[in-house]
XYZ file of C-alpha atoms in Angstrom:
525
model
C -46.627 54.539 4.217
C -44.826 51.138 3.606
C -46.738 48.620 1.897
C -46.437 45.828 4.272
C -49.325 43.099 3.872
C -51.038 42.678 7.347
C -50.075 38.837 7.558
C -46.254 39.729 7.303
C -43.990 39.357 10.186
C -41.201 41.344 11.007
C -37.893 40.746 12.909
C -34.795 43.188 14.080
C -31.425 42.216 12.477
C -28.291 44.034 12.145
C -29.780 47.280 13.166
C -32.656 47.249 10.780
C -36.082 45.518 10.580
C -36.522 42.289 8.215
C -40.069 41.951 6.913
C -41.257 38.492 5.313
C -44.191 36.879 4.441
C -44.402 33.660 6.949
C -45.304 31.212 4.255
C -41.558 31.436 3.573
C -39.502 30.074 6.465
C -36.785 32.263 8.163
C -34.169 31.374 10.991
C -31.776 33.624 12.436
C -28.428 32.688 14.317
C -26.426 34.909 16.588
C -23.038 34.682 18.213
C -21.155 37.520 19.743
C -21.220 40.266 17.130
C -22.038 37.922 14.356
C -25.597 37.166 12.946
C -26.920 34.965 10.041
C -30.262 35.271 8.739
C -31.635 32.768 6.155
C -34.848 33.032 4.416
C -36.677 30.859 1.893
C -36.575 26.979 0.907
C -33.201 25.796 1.557
C -31.519 22.031 1.141
C -27.806 21.684 1.776
C -26.532 18.621 0.359
C -23.078 18.763 2.331
C -24.828 18.725 5.535
C -27.879 16.705 3.928
C -30.619 18.832 5.555
C -33.636 21.049 4.708
C -33.981 22.290 8.553
C -33.315 26.028 7.953
C -32.775 26.457 11.620
C -29.754 24.162 11.267
C -28.546 25.780 8.062
C -28.445 29.018 9.787
C -26.316 27.717 12.751
C -24.016 25.817 10.693
C -23.478 29.016 8.611
C -23.219 31.139 11.643
C -20.375 28.469 12.931
C -18.648 28.759 9.685
C -18.786 32.622 9.435
C -17.112 32.785 13.035
C -14.349 30.637 11.728
C -13.597 32.764 8.481
C -15.493 34.388 5.616
C -14.101 32.070 3.048
C -15.448 28.941 5.496
C -18.875 30.695 4.941
C -18.597 31.141 1.558
C -17.366 27.497 0.992
C -20.572 26.312 2.886
C -22.880 28.088 0.457
C -21.425 26.291 -2.592
C -23.522 23.253 -1.603
C -26.910 25.287 -0.965
C -29.907 24.465 -3.148
C -33.329 26.269 -3.228
C -34.952 29.716 -3.442
C -33.424 31.868 -0.398
C -31.419 34.875 0.561
C -28.799 35.049 3.170
C -27.945 37.922 5.169
C -24.894 37.879 7.520
C -23.612 40.302 9.994
C -19.820 40.645 11.196
C -19.516 43.343 13.740
C -20.873 46.458 11.977
C -20.699 45.233 8.302
C -23.633 43.400 6.741
C -23.786 41.674 3.464
C -26.514 40.039 1.638
C -26.768 37.482 -1.283
C -29.226 35.129 -3.143
C -29.384 31.751 -3.902
C -26.829 30.108 -6.635
C -29.096 30.931 -9.764
C -30.994 34.044 -8.146
C -34.376 32.132 -8.106
C -34.971 34.141 -5.175
C -34.534 37.665 -6.306
C -32.979 40.672 -4.434
C -33.123 44.096 -5.358
C -31.827 47.274 -3.761
C -31.064 51.039 -3.663
C -27.923 52.846 -4.095
C -26.400 52.501 -0.972
C -28.414 48.936 -0.117
C -30.019 50.541 2.850
C -33.189 49.128 1.256
C -33.625 45.697 -0.177
C -36.529 43.808 -1.296
C -37.621 40.545 -3.316
C -39.898 42.436 -5.573
C -38.944 45.400 -7.858
C -42.225 47.384 -7.593
C -41.948 46.822 -3.750
C -38.502 48.137 -3.577
C -38.994 50.920 -6.081
C -42.502 52.204 -4.193
C -40.723 52.246 -0.751
C -37.912 54.335 -2.416
C -40.360 56.409 -4.064
C -38.022 56.142 -7.352
C -38.813 57.343 -10.497
C -39.162 55.446 -13.577
C -35.806 54.699 -14.877
C -34.760 55.501 -18.779
C -33.955 51.972 -19.225
C -37.758 51.062 -18.727
C -38.632 53.649 -21.357
C -36.230 52.238 -23.702
C -37.250 48.797 -23.404
C -40.904 49.571 -23.558
C -42.779 46.630 -24.274
C -43.436 44.568 -21.016
C -42.811 41.374 -22.882
C -39.043 42.129 -23.197
C -38.191 41.013 -19.735
C -34.720 40.895 -20.244
C -33.365 44.436 -18.752
C -30.162 45.368 -19.722
C -27.252 44.638 -16.944
C -28.560 45.276 -13.160
C -30.751 48.061 -14.017
C -34.577 48.086 -13.444
C -37.504 50.155 -14.091
C -36.842 52.272 -11.305
C -34.097 54.890 -11.318
C -31.132 54.063 -8.771
C -32.698 50.592 -7.842
C -30.724 47.571 -8.946
C -30.891 43.946 -9.522
C -28.290 42.066 -7.602
C -26.669 39.191 -9.438
C -26.055 35.854 -8.398
C -22.191 35.257 -7.854
C -22.258 38.691 -6.072
C -23.053 40.017 -2.718
C -23.770 43.593 -1.675
C -22.687 45.366 1.445
C -25.927 46.916 3.237
C -25.429 50.852 3.992
C -22.785 51.371 1.041
C -24.315 49.133 -1.878
C -20.745 48.010 -2.784
C -20.884 44.897 -4.752
C -18.311 42.056 -4.002
C -17.887 39.349 -6.538
C -17.890 35.799 -4.410
C -17.791 33.273 -7.780
C -17.218 31.342 -9.780
C -14.349 29.537 -8.128
C -11.195 28.692 -10.016
C -11.847 26.848 -13.048
C -11.006 22.921 -13.072
C -11.271 21.071 -16.040
C -13.129 17.929 -16.198
C -13.842 15.217 -18.149
C -17.793 13.936 -18.824
C -17.126 11.227 -16.525
C -15.410 13.128 -14.003
C -18.371 15.567 -13.687
C -20.852 13.172 -13.575
C -19.273 11.449 -10.618
C -19.014 14.473 -8.790
C -22.672 15.451 -9.831
C -24.794 12.296 -9.379
C -24.153 12.183 -5.235
C -25.819 15.547 -5.147
C -28.888 14.828 -7.434
C -29.243 11.611 -4.962
C -29.074 13.619 -1.799
C -31.510 16.008 -3.210
C -33.947 13.432 -4.369
C -34.059 11.650 -0.997
C -34.330 15.133 1.051
C -37.121 16.386 -1.170
C -39.098 12.861 -0.836
C -38.570 13.219 2.876
C -40.452 16.722 2.965
C -44.079 16.605 3.179
C -45.040 18.574 0.206
C -45.942 17.501 -3.391
C -43.196 17.387 -5.978
C -44.363 18.899 -9.369
C -42.390 18.609 -12.340
C -43.133 20.446 -15.532
C -42.073 18.348 -18.763
C -41.420 19.470 -22.294
C -39.700 17.825 -25.463
C -36.532 19.126 -24.390
C -33.495 17.727 -22.383
C -33.699 19.620 -19.332
C -36.943 18.320 -17.636
C -35.861 14.725 -18.377
C -32.702 15.308 -16.760
C -34.537 16.039 -13.614
C -37.125 13.363 -14.402
C -34.225 10.922 -14.110
C -32.961 11.951 -10.795
C -36.209 10.261 -9.505
C -35.581 7.026 -11.040
C -37.386 4.200 -9.000
C -39.566 7.223 -7.235
C -41.938 8.349 -9.963
C -44.908 7.636 -7.972
C -44.079 10.360 -5.653
C -44.122 13.167 -8.756
C -46.996 14.890 -10.207
C -46.153 15.923 -13.806
C -47.758 18.497 -16.026
C -47.248 20.114 -19.627
C -48.928 23.185 -21.119
C -49.869 22.849 -24.684
C -51.245 24.733 -27.740
C -53.080 23.677 -30.813
C -50.605 23.744 -33.702
C -51.130 27.053 -35.981
C -49.346 27.351 -39.132
C -46.439 29.854 -39.013
C -46.872 30.197 -35.530
C -43.380 28.490 -33.909
C -44.622 28.968 -30.476
C -47.659 26.807 -30.878
C -45.696 24.138 -32.694
C -43.340 24.033 -30.093
C -46.075 23.682 -27.268
C -47.913 21.037 -29.267
C -44.641 18.916 -29.776
C -44.136 19.440 -26.031
C -47.541 18.054 -25.065
C -47.025 14.962 -27.600
C -43.733 13.828 -26.554
C -44.338 14.421 -22.895
C -47.815 12.519 -22.839
C -45.839 9.304 -24.574
C -42.712 9.772 -21.920
C -45.485 9.882 -19.187
C -47.536 6.666 -20.652
C -44.172 4.828 -20.720
C -42.952 5.548 -17.231
C -46.436 5.377 -15.795
C -46.428 8.975 -14.414
C -49.146 11.057 -13.029
C -49.320 13.487 -15.935
C -51.624 16.278 -16.709
C -51.917 18.454 -20.151
C -53.063 21.930 -19.739
C -54.310 22.891 -23.260
C -54.110 26.693 -23.090
C -56.429 27.528 -25.975
C -59.109 25.954 -23.765
C -58.307 27.569 -20.539
C -60.008 30.718 -19.218
C -58.070 34.022 -18.942
C -56.603 35.120 -15.575
C -59.497 37.471 -13.911
C -58.568 40.928 -13.810
C -57.941 40.812 -9.856
C -55.446 38.197 -10.375
C -53.626 39.941 -13.151
C -53.429 43.017 -10.934
C -51.764 41.253 -8.234
C -49.077 39.818 -10.466
C -48.720 43.505 -11.983
C -48.323 44.744 -8.536
C -45.488 42.260 -8.125
C -43.604 42.886 -11.201
C -44.297 45.078 -14.547
C -42.464 42.311 -16.611
C -45.045 39.671 -17.814
C -44.384 36.153 -18.765
C -47.934 34.252 -19.224
C -50.636 35.647 -16.983
C -52.927 32.894 -18.057
C -50.422 30.135 -17.307
C -50.066 31.617 -13.929
C -53.676 31.294 -13.328
C -53.714 27.903 -14.630
C -51.089 27.072 -12.061
C -52.856 28.741 -9.237
C -56.109 26.997 -9.968
C -55.352 23.479 -11.090
C -52.008 22.716 -9.175
C -51.517 22.092 -5.430
C -50.501 25.031 -3.389
C -47.495 25.165 -1.202
C -45.721 22.488 -3.392
C -42.228 22.245 -4.800
C -42.028 22.851 -8.459
C -38.921 21.378 -10.074
C -37.831 23.698 -12.864
C -35.039 23.019 -15.188
C -34.173 26.293 -16.701
C -30.886 26.580 -14.858
C -29.698 23.550 -16.983
C -29.499 25.891 -19.764
C -26.209 27.372 -18.333
C -24.483 24.210 -19.204
C -25.841 24.037 -22.685
C -23.771 26.783 -24.436
C -26.417 28.991 -25.088
C -24.566 32.008 -26.346
C -21.904 29.885 -27.940
C -24.470 28.574 -30.368
C -25.509 32.216 -31.145
C -21.940 33.540 -32.046
C -20.027 33.131 -35.066
C -17.095 31.238 -34.778
C -14.550 34.102 -35.008
C -16.431 35.912 -32.281
C -14.590 36.604 -28.821
C -16.631 34.857 -25.899
C -15.408 37.899 -23.728
C -18.361 39.927 -24.336
C -18.409 43.531 -24.862
C -21.091 45.904 -23.582
C -22.152 46.545 -26.982
C -22.310 42.947 -27.716
C -24.332 42.109 -24.507
C -26.872 44.925 -25.709
C -27.534 43.526 -29.282
C -28.244 39.958 -27.604
C -31.292 41.153 -25.635
C -34.789 40.662 -26.954
C -34.800 44.605 -27.285
C -31.325 44.605 -28.845
C -32.406 42.103 -31.453
C -35.361 44.132 -32.354
C -33.367 47.174 -33.022
C -30.921 44.953 -35.207
C -33.805 43.895 -37.192
C -35.076 47.511 -38.188
C -31.405 48.547 -38.801
C -31.260 51.180 -36.172
C -28.132 53.201 -35.833
C -25.607 52.470 -33.108
C -26.746 55.432 -31.011
C -30.361 53.547 -30.434
C -28.473 50.961 -28.468
C -26.332 53.266 -26.278
C -28.753 53.099 -23.112
C -28.487 49.218 -23.021
C -24.732 49.528 -23.834
C -24.388 51.805 -20.895
C -26.320 49.344 -18.539
C -24.271 46.514 -19.418
C -21.245 48.483 -18.982
C -22.116 49.230 -15.384
C -22.813 45.540 -14.788
C -19.206 44.704 -16.209
C -17.591 47.096 -13.878
C -19.730 47.166 -10.729
C -19.575 43.134 -10.545
C -16.164 42.924 -11.570
C -16.895 40.496 -14.276
C -13.759 40.647 -15.848
C -12.225 39.203 -12.802
C -13.717 35.838 -13.210
C -10.994 32.963 -13.377
C -9.452 31.948 -16.349
C -10.953 28.911 -18.160
C -14.328 30.259 -17.963
C -16.319 31.836 -20.865
C -17.811 35.356 -20.080
C -20.563 34.225 -22.493
C -21.370 31.494 -20.116
C -21.278 33.765 -16.859
C -23.423 36.159 -18.788
C -25.934 33.090 -19.388
C -25.801 32.439 -15.456
C -25.957 35.795 -14.214
C -28.389 37.646 -16.655
C -30.246 35.223 -18.912
C -31.074 32.828 -16.324
C -31.406 34.827 -13.186
C -32.555 38.102 -14.373
C -34.442 37.130 -17.817
C -35.705 33.982 -16.151
C -37.312 36.224 -13.100
C -40.320 37.132 -14.778
C -41.278 33.215 -15.160
C -40.788 32.837 -11.429
C -42.478 35.836 -10.132
C -45.933 34.477 -11.765
C -45.577 31.069 -10.135
C -44.407 32.174 -6.958
C -47.887 33.045 -5.788
C -48.708 29.296 -5.834
C -45.273 27.273 -5.000
C -41.831 27.360 -4.636
C -39.414 26.854 -7.402
C -36.563 24.444 -7.016
C -33.665 23.441 -9.584
C -31.614 20.218 -9.149
C -28.464 22.040 -10.605
C -29.379 25.230 -8.812
C -26.317 25.186 -6.357
C -23.144 27.476 -7.436
C -21.117 24.148 -7.247
C -23.423 22.395 -9.463
C -23.332 25.144 -12.100
C -19.910 25.237 -11.841
C -19.461 21.395 -12.673
C -21.355 21.947 -15.727
C -19.176 24.551 -16.954
C -16.139 22.577 -16.364
C -16.584 19.988 -19.226
C -15.443 20.690 -22.606
C -17.233 22.977 -24.988
C -17.809 20.336 -27.531
C -19.625 18.350 -25.084
C -21.827 21.421 -23.752
C -22.707 22.392 -27.491
C -24.106 18.871 -28.094
C -25.865 18.437 -24.493
C -23.482 15.389 -23.734
C -23.083 16.079 -19.951
C -26.865 15.575 -19.363
C -27.056 12.864 -21.868
C -24.372 11.046 -19.955
C -26.067 11.787 -16.477
C -29.432 10.357 -17.720
C -27.616 7.341 -19.185
C -26.407 6.679 -15.690
C -29.858 7.204 -13.845
C -32.592 6.248 -16.592
C -31.049 5.340 -19.753
C -34.459 4.802 -21.597
C -34.853 8.687 -21.255
C -32.036 9.326 -23.873
C -34.013 7.151 -26.589
C -36.607 9.863 -27.018
C -36.171 13.029 -29.538
C -35.233 16.094 -28.408
C -37.280 19.062 -29.703
C -38.220 17.008 -32.535
C -34.786 15.877 -33.574
C -32.946 12.599 -32.625
C -30.809 13.013 -29.979
C -27.336 11.495 -30.749
C -24.144 10.785 -28.611
C -21.475 13.504 -28.525
C -18.968 13.463 -31.265
C -16.060 14.959 -29.777
C -13.998 14.955 -33.543
C -16.452 17.698 -34.457
C -15.296 21.195 -34.015
C -17.370 23.596 -31.740
C -17.494 26.021 -34.640
C -19.823 23.577 -36.479
C -22.619 24.182 -33.885
C -22.173 28.082 -34.278
C -24.713 30.042 -36.123
C -23.318 33.569 -35.808
C -24.460 36.440 -37.771
C -21.599 36.852 -39.982
C -22.886 33.491 -41.564
C -26.600 33.993 -41.115
C -26.768 37.470 -42.265
C -26.812 36.097 -45.813
C -29.001 33.382 -45.221
C -31.754 34.098 -47.860
C -29.195 34.518 -50.274
C -27.730 31.249 -49.520
C -31.134 29.649 -49.510
C -31.650 31.031 -53.036
C -28.583 29.908 -54.173
C -28.969 26.502 -53.077
C -32.315 26.121 -54.524
C -31.029 27.104 -57.824
C -28.062 24.735 -57.573
C -30.655 21.978 -56.661
C -32.644 22.594 -59.785
C -29.354 22.456 -61.864
C -28.583 19.225 -60.520
C -32.181 17.559 -61.064
C -31.928 19.027 -64.569
C -28.623 17.390 -65.208
C -29.844 14.122 -63.538
C -32.567 13.950 -65.717
C -30.608 14.839 -68.784
C -28.111 12.072 -67.568
C -31.287 9.656 -67.381
C -32.339 10.208 -70.836
C -28.921 9.731 -72.217
C -28.549 6.356 -70.519
C -31.874 5.422 -71.678
C -31.323 6.332 -75.157
C -27.675 4.481 -74.933
C -29.592 1.490 -73.679
C -32.116 1.320 -76.509
C -29.149 1.493 -79.059
C -27.571 -1.207 -77.227
C -30.403 -3.554 -77.182
C -30.937 -3.134 -81.095
C -27.037 -4.084 -81.764
C -27.889 -7.401 -79.568
C -30.972 -8.039 -81.453
C -29.103 -7.963 -84.734
C -26.147 -10.026 -83.577
C -28.478 -12.711 -82.512
C -29.924 -13.149 -85.734
C-alpha cells in the first residue's frame, strides 16, 4: 500500500510514475527521446525567470545540445527543487545546489522520494545499524549518505544518481578559480540583484529570519531600498545562567530588534518561553515526515503565526563560505579529511570523544563516511578546494541542515540568496584568511548597505579582515584545546603572580617617594 495523500497528483515520466504535492510547482518538457522534469520553487538568474515551465523548456534545449550544456545551465539555478532528466533509456536525478529539497533513494534508485520515512516505508526497509548507533533523535547529522533505513541513501548536492542502477556521479564543483574579494563581490552582486527583483515580482510574502550573526544581515542587505516588502522575525528565549543556547537566542532577539528599529523593518520577536507547545497531532505529522527533530515548538510557531505559502529566506548556506571546519581544526591538520576525522566531527562523534570511547566505538560512523568518500568520488574534487569545505557543503549544510527545513516546509518554501552552485563556488574561491574573518560577506554588505557592518556580530565588534594575520591564528583545534583547563589554571597563577609583583613594586615606589620627600625637606631647611 503506497502512502500517497489523496490530494497528490501523478504523471508518467521515463517509464515510471512521479507523484507530487500540487502545492509544489511542476513542469515537464519533452523532445524526441529526451525529457526534463522540474519540481519545486526555481529561480534562474541567467534566464531572469521564476517560470518553472520556461526553465524546463530551456533545460531540455540545453540537454539536447549536450549534457555539459545542461549542467552548465543548472549552475545558475536557485531555489528548492529536484530535476530529473531522460536521454534515451538513461534517467538521472539531482537536487538543488545546497540540497534544500532533499532526495532519498534505494540501492538501485528505482524508488526516490523527498522524505526519508516516505522512502523507507514504501521500500519496507529495516532500520539501519547507523540509526541504532546515532540513537538520540537530536543528533541529526547522520554519517555520510546513510539514513535511518538499511539500503536507503541520501543524495548529496554536487552529485546525481542514475535511476535503475543507483550509480552516483559527481557533477561539481567546477574547477577552482582563485579570486580576490573584489572580484568575487563583482561576480556575486548581479546575482543578488536579479534574485531580489524576481522575488519581489512574485506574488508571495517574503520572510527573513534575523539573528545577531553575519548571515541574515547579508541577505537583508540584498534588499536595500525594498525593506518595506519584507516581513522579518526572530525567535528568542530568556537568558538563563549557564545555558549557552538561551544566551545566544536572547542576544539574537536584542540585536535584531535594534537593527529592525534602525531600518524601520516589519519585525516580530517570538519569545519561545511564552509560546504554547506543538499539539500532539502536529508533532505526529512532523515525526512521520522525519525522525530527526530540530525544534517542534518553533515549527508550530511558524505554522500558527506566519503566512503560509510564503518564501522564507534562510542564510545557513552562507556557512559554507565561513571556513567552519577550518576554525575547528588544529593548524597542523590536513584539510583532506579522512573518514575517521569526519566521524569525530559529527555531534555523536564529539559526544563519543568526550566520554573517551575506544576507536572501535566510531567504526559504524567511519565506515559510513568511507562509503560517502568512495561512492561520490569525493577525492576527485578539483585541486584548490579544501575537502573540509566540500564536507561542510555536502554534509553539514545539506544533510545536517535538513532537519531544520523539513519542519518549516509544512508552512513555507525555503530560499537562499547564495544557494546556487555558482554562488557557493564563488564563496570558496576567495583566500582562506578572508573566509576565516568573514571578509567576503563584510565586503558585500559594504557595497550594498554599509550601515549593517557597524553592528556587533554575535556579541563582538566586526572588524575589517586583516590579511597579514596567518589563518592558523583563527584555528582552535583539539591539540591546543585539549589542555585548555591546564592553560587556564596556569594563566590564573601567572596573573596572581603579576598582581603580587605589581603590588610589591607599588609599595617600593611609595617608600622611595616618602624617603625622597624627607631629604628634600631637610635640604630646604
